Structures are given as structure tokens and as C-alpha cells.
Amino acid sequence: MASAVMKKTLNSIKNPLILRGLSSQTLRFSAVATASNPESEGASSSFTFNEKNSDKDDSIHVKGPSSNPRRETTSVTMPMSFMTGSIVGKRFYKQASTREADDGNGWTVMLDYRTLKTPSKRPLKLPTLSLAKAIAAEWEYQQTDGIRPFTMPLMKLACTALERVPLTRMKIIEYLMKKFHQDLVFCRAPGDSDLTIGVLERQVEKIDPLLQWVESQFGFKPIVYSSFFGGKQEDGLVNAIENLLKKTDDCELAAIDAIASAAHSLTIAIGIFRGKLQIEEAIELIRLEEDLQVDKWGLVEGGHDVDVADLKVQISSAAAFLGLSRRY
């Protein structure tokens, strides 16, 4: 379902430039934009989330205008289970649209006349109109019987970029660099084992071009290893990668972190970030060993196929978020 919503969401954007670094097969944009920018009607309003009693109450609460004439607002409060895989209440709005932020710096999403906010009640102010339209499309495609947060990966990434990254930027970078030495693309199968026959040759064929690209970009050759506990990369390469992460903006770092987490590889995430890898190429590298096992022993329905679908959604949504958030 998330994959279907992603396709519908991306089909609603008409700016083709944002897909320059993405795969045309997985992500397609049509020339039709469905989100509109109507003027705000009546009193100002907000859409937010409720952190209280989230384990007991998953309903949507609508608060009417205040009795204070100087502060007539309408709010919609959502439970924090929105950020999980739960179905949250019923659809309470008729239309999702976009509008320019009040200060003219960024774009916001409107649910009818309500302004969408983050879980901590901060305005969901997005850097580009394309990203705002994509998130509005995620809300627009929600069913009437319930809002399904797990079909809204761009919304989740936007909240992460606006709330988590500014507060924990250095911790995110430190964690990514800590895992960098155990990167998926640095680990090689032993060539003298019958269990991994053919894996090493495939790794050399598919992964070595990426490692050569890393050397050309950062001036240091990555070290490969066969140890389960990983190896250690040269300090020069580590410092170069860390400096790259420090120069990213909040949306870029959120996307890189999401891709690295799904891929178990910061190198693959940087490859997508720099335009070296397309989505299908990245997924092929991530699943290289497991796909060889599937070819040999067969696919487990309800297991391997679900893993592949989930991986495609995670990588595609993060790559789309990365492209949509860039100002061209």
C-alpha cells in the first residue's frame, strides 16, 4: 500500500528537475499537479498531534473556536501513534492543499482550512513547493475509513528533518561514522568456502565500481575485509566522509540517515546523494547476497517478497524526499 501511495504521490508533481538523480523506472512524475493553493478561509487553524494518553486513545479530537474573540482558532489533535504503524482515526478533512508560509520562507500543507503541524506542534514549513505538494498528495490519498501513517513516508521524513535532525545532528553523524567501518560494501565473502561460492565474484563485479568511485571522489581507497567484525578505514577517508555529512542541510542528512539505515551502508546512501547510484542499482547492491541465496534455494513467499517491497519503499521514499527538498 505504501508503494502505491508513493507512486500516486509522485505522479502529482509536475517539476521534472527533482528527479534528475532518481530512477525513472521506480519514480515517475506526470505533468499534472493536483494540489492547489487556495486562500485561507475564516479563522486560522492548525493540525497537530497529541502526546498525552497515546497508548489509550487513538481517536482524532477536533477543538472548536475559542470563546476569546482575539484568538479564534480551530485545532485538530492527533495521537502520537501517528508515527507508528497504527491506523489513526477516520479521515476528517475533504481536501489537502498547499500554501506559501506566512513569512514567505517555505511552504505549508493545508487540510481544508487547517495548517499541518509536526508532532511537537511546530509549523510543518517545507523548503520547496514540490515537497509540500508531495506531502499534500499523501494526505489526499488517505482512505475515508482511516488515516494510515505507514503510507506517508515523506511526511515522516519531513517531521524527522524539522524536529529530530536540528537537535541531534552531531549524534546522527557520530552514529553514521561509527557504523561506517562495518559498511555493507566493505565486507567480502571468503573465496575458499563452498557456502559462498559465486558471491565473491558477484561482489567484485557489482561493488568494486562503487568503491572506485569513492576513491575518485575522496582520494582514499576503501579497505575491504572478510571479518564478521569489520575492519577499519583510513583516517583520511573517514574525515572526508564526516566533513561531507557536516555540510549537509537537515533534509539531506535525514534522507542520508534513512537510506543508510535501510541499506546498512553509508556508502550506498552517499552514492544516491551524489547521483552515482540510481534506486534500482542501490537495491541490487543491498540485496546482492540474499538474491544469490534466493536464486539457489528459492523465494519464501511472505518473507523475501515482503522484505523486497519494504526495502523499495524505504529507499525510494528517502531518495524522493532528497530530490523534492532541493531548491533548484
Tab-separated table of C-alpha atoms in Angstrom:
chain	number	residue	atom	x	y	z
A	1	MET	CA	0.000	0.000	0.000
A	2	ALA	CA	2.855	2.403	0.816
A	3	SER	CA	4.361	1.712	-2.598
A	4	ALA	CA	1.078	2.509	-4.328
A	5	VAL	CA	0.665	5.753	-2.387
A	6	MET	CA	4.260	6.712	-3.234
A	7	LYS	CA	3.521	6.284	-6.954
A	8	LYS	CA	0.316	8.316	-6.689
A	9	THR	CA	2.128	10.982	-4.678
A	10	LEU	CA	4.973	11.335	-7.147
A	11	ASN	CA	2.583	11.339	-10.096
A	12	SER	CA	1.018	14.519	-8.701
A	13	ILE	CA	4.197	16.585	-9.016
A	14	LYS	CA	4.940	18.422	-12.250
A	15	ASN	CA	8.540	19.580	-11.694
A	16	PRO	CA	10.732	17.086	-13.613
A	17	LEU	CA	14.029	18.564	-12.401
A	18	ILE	CA	13.756	16.991	-8.983
A	19	LEU	CA	14.031	13.518	-10.480
A	20	ARG	CA	17.303	14.126	-12.243
A	21	GLY	CA	19.171	11.974	-9.732
A	22	LEU	CA	16.399	9.417	-9.273
A	23	SER	CA	15.420	6.331	-11.248
A	24	SER	CA	12.853	6.900	-13.939
A	25	GLN	CA	11.605	3.331	-13.652
A	26	THR	CA	10.772	3.469	-9.967
A	27	LEU	CA	9.780	7.114	-9.638
A	28	ARG	CA	7.643	8.782	-12.305
A	29	PHE	CA	6.250	12.301	-12.335
A	30	SER	CA	3.390	13.349	-14.560
A	31	ALA	CA	2.759	16.830	-15.849
A	32	VAL	CA	-0.345	17.184	-13.716
A	33	ALA	CA	-0.247	18.762	-10.261
A	34	THR	CA	-3.242	18.002	-8.116
A	35	ALA	CA	-2.504	20.211	-5.123
A	36	SER	CA	-3.834	23.743	-5.175
A	37	ASN	CA	-3.171	26.900	-3.186
A	38	PRO	CA	-6.485	28.313	-2.001
A	39	GLU	CA	-6.692	31.318	0.204
A	40	SER	CA	-7.252	30.717	3.893
A	41	GLU	CA	-10.884	30.953	4.901
A	42	GLY	CA	-12.175	32.251	8.198
A	43	ALA	CA	-10.198	31.917	11.395
A	44	SER	CA	-6.703	30.470	11.388
A	45	SER	CA	-6.390	26.827	12.289
A	46	SER	CA	-3.844	24.159	12.994
A	47	PHE	CA	-3.314	20.435	12.736
A	48	THR	CA	-1.191	18.875	15.443
A	49	PHE	CA	-0.565	15.724	17.467
A	50	ASN	CA	-1.413	14.727	20.988
A	51	GLU	CA	1.330	13.231	23.181
A	52	LYS	CA	-0.966	12.548	26.121
A	53	ASN	CA	-2.541	9.125	26.699
A	54	SER	CA	-1.362	7.971	23.282
A	55	ASP	CA	-1.427	4.364	24.448
A	56	LYS	CA	-5.090	4.588	25.370
A	57	ASP	CA	-6.642	6.895	22.824
A	58	ASP	CA	-6.146	6.732	19.059
A	59	SER	CA	-9.093	8.954	18.190
A	60	ILE	CA	-8.932	12.314	16.465
A	61	HIS	CA	-10.001	15.293	18.529
A	62	VAL	CA	-11.383	18.475	16.993
A	63	LYS	CA	-11.395	21.589	19.122
A	64	GLY	CA	-13.759	24.351	18.112
A	65	PRO	CA	-13.116	28.108	18.032
A	66	SER	CA	-12.115	29.710	21.313
A	67	SER	CA	-14.522	31.941	23.185
A	68	ASN	CA	-11.792	34.590	23.170
A	69	PRO	CA	-12.605	36.822	20.172
A	70	ARG	CA	-8.973	37.846	19.841
A	71	ARG	CA	-7.852	34.290	19.378
A	72	GLU	CA	-10.318	32.353	17.261
A	73	THR	CA	-8.562	29.146	16.291
A	74	THR	CA	-9.561	25.660	15.353
A	75	SER	CA	-7.255	22.744	16.039
A	76	VAL	CA	-7.182	19.066	15.210
A	77	THR	CA	-5.241	16.902	17.633
A	78	MET	CA	-3.786	13.555	16.575
A	79	PRO	CA	-2.358	10.847	18.885
A	80	MET	CA	1.362	10.089	18.773
A	81	SER	CA	0.507	6.675	17.312
A	82	PHE	CA	0.502	8.579	14.023
A	83	MET	CA	4.257	7.962	13.925
A	84	THR	CA	3.760	4.192	14.224
A	85	GLY	CA	2.065	1.627	12.003
A	86	SER	CA	-1.365	2.090	13.533
A	87	ILE	CA	-4.453	3.293	11.675
A	88	VAL	CA	-5.314	6.656	13.180
A	89	GLY	CA	-8.985	7.618	13.298
A	90	LYS	CA	-11.062	8.426	10.228
A	91	ARG	CA	-10.363	10.965	7.554
A	92	PHE	CA	-11.664	14.269	8.919
A	93	TYR	CA	-10.908	16.587	6.000
A	94	LYS	CA	-12.138	16.913	2.430
A	95	GLN	CA	-9.103	18.292	0.659
A	96	ALA	CA	-5.350	18.585	1.133
A	97	SER	CA	-3.640	21.549	-0.489
A	98	THR	CA	-0.575	23.784	-0.187
A	99	ARG	CA	0.081	27.432	0.507
A	100	GLU	CA	3.072	29.677	0.963
A	101	ALA	CA	4.235	30.168	4.548
A	102	ASP	CA	3.105	33.341	6.267
A	103	ASP	CA	6.663	34.695	6.339
A	104	GLY	CA	7.177	33.872	2.659
A	105	ASN	CA	10.007	31.484	3.505
A	106	GLY	CA	8.843	27.977	2.606
A	107	TRP	CA	5.552	26.179	2.066
A	108	THR	CA	2.946	24.581	4.288
A	109	VAL	CA	0.283	21.895	3.830
A	110	MET	CA	-3.387	22.641	4.472
A	111	LEU	CA	-6.083	20.119	5.409
A	112	ASP	CA	-9.167	22.085	4.381
A	113	TYR	CA	-8.505	25.331	6.288
A	114	ARG	CA	-6.225	23.769	8.913
A	115	THR	CA	-2.458	24.188	8.858
A	116	LEU	CA	-0.490	20.964	9.234
A	117	LYS	CA	1.956	20.862	12.143
A	118	THR	CA	4.634	18.495	13.418
A	119	PRO	CA	4.143	16.228	16.469
A	120	SER	CA	5.657	18.899	18.729
A	121	LYS	CA	3.175	21.472	17.372
A	122	ARG	CA	5.706	23.312	15.238
A	123	PRO	CA	4.598	24.514	11.793
A	124	LEU	CA	5.399	21.974	9.082
A	125	LYS	CA	7.284	24.516	6.964
A	126	LEU	CA	8.832	22.833	3.941
A	127	PRO	CA	11.694	24.162	1.815
A	128	THR	CA	10.102	23.636	-1.616
A	129	LEU	CA	6.662	23.681	-3.185
A	130	SER	CA	7.344	20.282	-4.774
A	131	LEU	CA	7.853	18.641	-1.386
A	132	ALA	CA	4.778	20.377	0.029
A	133	LYS	CA	2.666	19.100	-2.877
A	134	ALA	CA	4.008	15.575	-2.467
A	135	ILE	CA	3.130	15.515	1.247
A	136	ALA	CA	-0.276	17.050	0.480
A	137	ALA	CA	-0.804	14.230	-2.017
A	138	GLU	CA	-0.019	11.659	0.682
A	139	TRP	CA	-2.797	13.155	2.802
A	140	GLU	CA	-5.119	13.451	-0.203
A	141	TYR	CA	-4.836	9.729	-0.972
A	142	GLN	CA	-5.826	8.610	2.528
A	143	GLN	CA	-8.990	6.499	2.695
A	144	THR	CA	-12.171	7.634	4.411
A	145	ASP	CA	-12.181	4.699	6.838
A	146	GLY	CA	-8.867	5.658	8.436
A	147	ILE	CA	-5.582	7.523	8.115
A	148	ARG	CA	-2.684	5.131	7.516
A	149	PRO	CA	0.593	6.768	8.579
A	150	PHE	CA	2.664	3.894	7.182
A	151	THR	CA	1.625	5.024	3.684
A	152	MET	CA	3.060	8.511	4.302
A	153	PRO	CA	6.877	8.128	4.304
A	154	LEU	CA	7.515	11.665	3.069
A	155	MET	CA	5.521	13.112	5.964
A	156	LYS	CA	7.558	11.054	8.418
A	157	LEU	CA	10.860	12.142	6.863
A	158	ALA	CA	9.766	15.781	6.905
A	159	CYS	CA	8.987	15.594	10.643
A	160	THR	CA	12.368	13.955	11.211
A	161	ALA	CA	14.192	16.657	9.252
A	162	LEU	CA	12.372	19.503	11.006
A	163	GLU	CA	12.444	18.173	14.572
A	164	ARG	CA	14.971	15.408	15.180
A	165	VAL	CA	17.887	16.450	12.979
A	166	PRO	CA	18.369	20.017	14.300
A	167	LEU	CA	18.503	18.752	17.889
A	168	THR	CA	20.596	15.620	17.340
A	169	ARG	CA	22.656	16.443	14.241
A	170	MET	CA	26.044	15.597	15.763
A	171	LYS	CA	24.740	12.399	17.336
A	172	ILE	CA	23.348	11.272	13.965
A	173	ILE	CA	26.683	11.958	12.272
A	174	GLU	CA	28.611	10.220	15.062
A	175	TYR	CA	26.397	7.141	14.762
A	176	LEU	CA	26.732	7.032	10.971
A	177	MET	CA	30.517	7.288	11.227
A	178	LYS	CA	30.615	4.634	13.942
A	179	LYS	CA	28.873	2.195	11.583
A	180	PHE	CA	30.911	3.311	8.563
A	181	HIS	CA	33.710	0.820	9.270
A	182	GLN	CA	31.209	-2.066	9.116
A	183	ASP	CA	29.675	-0.802	5.875
A	184	LEU	CA	27.938	-3.445	3.774
A	185	VAL	CA	30.042	-2.736	0.683
A	186	PHE	CA	33.339	-3.184	2.542
A	187	CYS	CA	32.544	-6.764	3.608
A	188	ARG	CA	33.614	-9.525	1.223
A	189	ALA	CA	32.674	-13.200	1.228
A	190	PRO	CA	35.579	-15.610	1.688
A	191	GLY	CA	36.649	-17.096	-1.625
A	192	ASP	CA	37.529	-20.529	-0.231
A	193	SER	CA	34.097	-21.502	1.123
A	194	ASP	CA	31.598	-23.733	-0.684
A	195	LEU	CA	28.756	-21.900	1.054
A	196	THR	CA	29.654	-18.591	-0.553
A	197	ILE	CA	30.715	-19.835	-3.968
A	198	GLY	CA	29.956	-17.203	-6.580
A	199	VAL	CA	29.303	-14.457	-4.012
A	200	LEU	CA	32.825	-13.029	-4.084
A	201	GLU	CA	32.849	-12.824	-7.883
A	202	ARG	CA	29.496	-11.047	-7.869
A	203	GLN	CA	30.690	-8.600	-5.213
A	204	VAL	CA	33.781	-7.757	-7.248
A	205	GLU	CA	31.650	-7.253	-10.349
A	206	LYS	CA	28.930	-5.106	-8.793
A	207	ILE	CA	30.537	-3.354	-5.801
A	208	ASP	CA	34.064	-2.592	-6.989
A	209	PRO	CA	32.870	0.170	-9.394
A	210	LEU	CA	31.262	1.948	-6.428
A	211	LEU	CA	34.460	1.642	-4.369
A	212	GLN	CA	36.484	3.013	-7.273
A	213	TRP	CA	34.078	5.956	-7.432
A	214	VAL	CA	34.570	6.583	-3.694
A	215	GLU	CA	38.335	6.660	-4.227
A	216	SER	CA	37.970	9.132	-7.102
A	217	GLN	CA	35.682	11.386	-5.052
A	218	PHE	CA	37.516	11.419	-1.728
A	219	GLY	CA	41.097	10.486	-2.625
A	220	PHE	CA	41.343	7.353	-0.466
A	221	LYS	CA	40.850	3.718	-1.460
A	222	PRO	CA	38.330	1.884	0.766
A	223	ILE	CA	39.639	-1.191	2.554
A	224	VAL	CA	37.665	-4.421	2.088
A	225	TYR	CA	37.684	-7.274	4.579
A	226	SER	CA	36.215	-10.716	5.235
A	227	SER	CA	35.948	-10.483	9.029
A	228	PHE	CA	32.478	-10.610	10.547
A	229	PHE	CA	33.523	-7.865	12.972
A	230	GLY	CA	34.554	-5.491	10.197
A	231	GLY	CA	37.765	-3.593	9.582
A	232	LYS	CA	38.995	-0.033	9.875
A	233	GLN	CA	39.092	2.536	7.108
A	234	GLU	CA	41.866	5.094	6.692
A	235	ASP	CA	41.521	8.254	8.744
A	236	GLY	CA	41.620	10.359	5.593
A	237	LEU	CA	38.550	8.661	4.139
A	238	VAL	CA	36.740	8.793	7.477
A	239	ASN	CA	37.423	12.531	7.837
A	240	ALA	CA	36.344	13.216	4.254
A	241	ILE	CA	33.028	11.414	4.720
A	242	GLU	CA	32.417	13.105	8.063
A	243	ASN	CA	33.082	16.554	6.559
A	244	LEU	CA	30.591	15.780	3.802
A	245	LEU	CA	27.897	14.928	6.351
A	246	LYS	CA	28.581	18.090	8.334
A	247	LYS	CA	27.963	20.214	5.217
A	248	THR	CA	24.517	18.749	4.543
A	249	ASP	CA	21.311	20.550	5.411
A	250	ASP	CA	18.692	18.991	7.691
A	251	CYS	CA	16.643	17.429	4.884
A	252	GLU	CA	19.731	15.954	3.220
A	253	LEU	CA	21.008	14.450	6.471
A	254	ALA	CA	17.577	12.982	7.268
A	255	ALA	CA	17.466	11.320	3.838
A	256	ILE	CA	21.040	10.015	4.073
A	257	ASP	CA	20.368	8.616	7.551
A	258	ALA	CA	17.182	6.889	6.345
A	259	ILE	CA	18.913	5.323	3.324
A	260	ALA	CA	21.956	4.241	5.359
A	261	SER	CA	19.694	2.625	7.948
A	262	ALA	CA	17.724	0.680	5.335
A	263	ALA	CA	20.805	-0.245	3.291
A	264	HIS	CA	23.205	-0.913	6.192
A	265	SER	CA	25.574	1.200	4.124
A	266	LEU	CA	26.535	4.851	4.386
A	267	THR	CA	28.487	4.447	1.147
A	268	ILE	CA	25.346	3.496	-0.782
A	269	ALA	CA	23.497	6.426	0.813
A	270	ILE	CA	26.230	8.831	-0.316
A	271	GLY	CA	26.164	7.227	-3.765
A	272	ILE	CA	22.472	8.109	-4.070
A	273	PHE	CA	23.064	11.552	-2.536
A	274	ARG	CA	25.818	12.365	-5.053
A	275	GLY	CA	23.904	10.891	-8.014
A	276	LYS	CA	26.237	7.926	-8.575
A	277	LEU	CA	23.576	5.286	-7.862
A	278	GLN	CA	20.016	5.005	-9.100
A	279	ILE	CA	17.404	3.398	-6.869
A	280	GLU	CA	17.394	0.022	-8.643
A	281	GLU	CA	21.194	-0.105	-8.600
A	282	ALA	CA	21.269	0.608	-4.875
A	283	ILE	CA	18.680	-2.083	-4.131
A	284	GLU	CA	20.625	-4.583	-6.225
A	285	LEU	CA	23.768	-3.928	-4.168
A	286	ILE	CA	21.904	-4.121	-0.867
A	287	ARG	CA	20.297	-7.451	-1.731
A	288	LEU	CA	23.213	-8.961	-3.654
A	289	GLU	CA	23.986	-11.819	-1.274
A	290	GLU	CA	20.376	-12.567	-0.370
A	291	ASP	CA	19.297	-12.603	-4.013
A	292	LEU	CA	22.008	-15.147	-4.773
A	293	GLN	CA	20.615	-17.337	-1.992
A	294	VAL	CA	17.092	-16.924	-3.376
A	295	ASP	CA	18.321	-17.945	-6.822
A	296	LYS	CA	19.881	-21.045	-5.311
A	297	TRP	CA	17.287	-22.140	-2.751
A	298	GLY	CA	14.108	-20.373	-3.828
A	299	LEU	CA	11.952	-17.493	-2.599
A	300	VAL	CA	9.964	-17.694	0.637
A	301	GLU	CA	6.563	-16.130	-0.003
A	302	GLY	CA	5.536	-13.753	2.742
A	303	GLY	CA	9.201	-13.365	3.655
A	304	HIS	CA	11.610	-12.417	0.902
A	305	ASP	CA	8.978	-10.701	-1.231
A	306	VAL	CA	7.780	-8.599	1.707
A	307	ASP	CA	11.379	-7.636	2.550
A	308	VAL	CA	11.972	-6.527	-1.040
A	309	ALA	CA	8.786	-4.433	-1.115
A	310	ASP	CA	9.628	-2.785	2.221
A	311	LEU	CA	13.183	-2.023	1.095
A	312	LYS	CA	11.927	-0.444	-2.137
A	313	VAL	CA	9.583	1.833	-0.210
A	314	GLN	CA	12.288	2.919	2.238
A	315	ILE	CA	14.934	3.626	-0.383
A	316	SER	CA	12.545	5.181	-2.919
A	317	SER	CA	10.830	7.460	-0.407
A	318	ALA	CA	14.128	8.714	1.044
A	319	ALA	CA	15.564	9.307	-2.450
A	320	ALA	CA	12.360	11.100	-3.490
A	321	PHE	CA	12.446	13.220	-0.325
A	322	LEU	CA	16.044	14.133	-1.092
A	323	GLY	CA	15.181	15.278	-4.611
A	324	LEU	CA	11.966	17.061	-3.647
A	325	SER	CA	13.605	19.045	-0.853
A	326	ARG	CA	16.330	20.516	-3.061
A	327	ARG	CA	15.992	24.074	-4.307
A	328	TYR	CA	16.885	24.312	-7.978
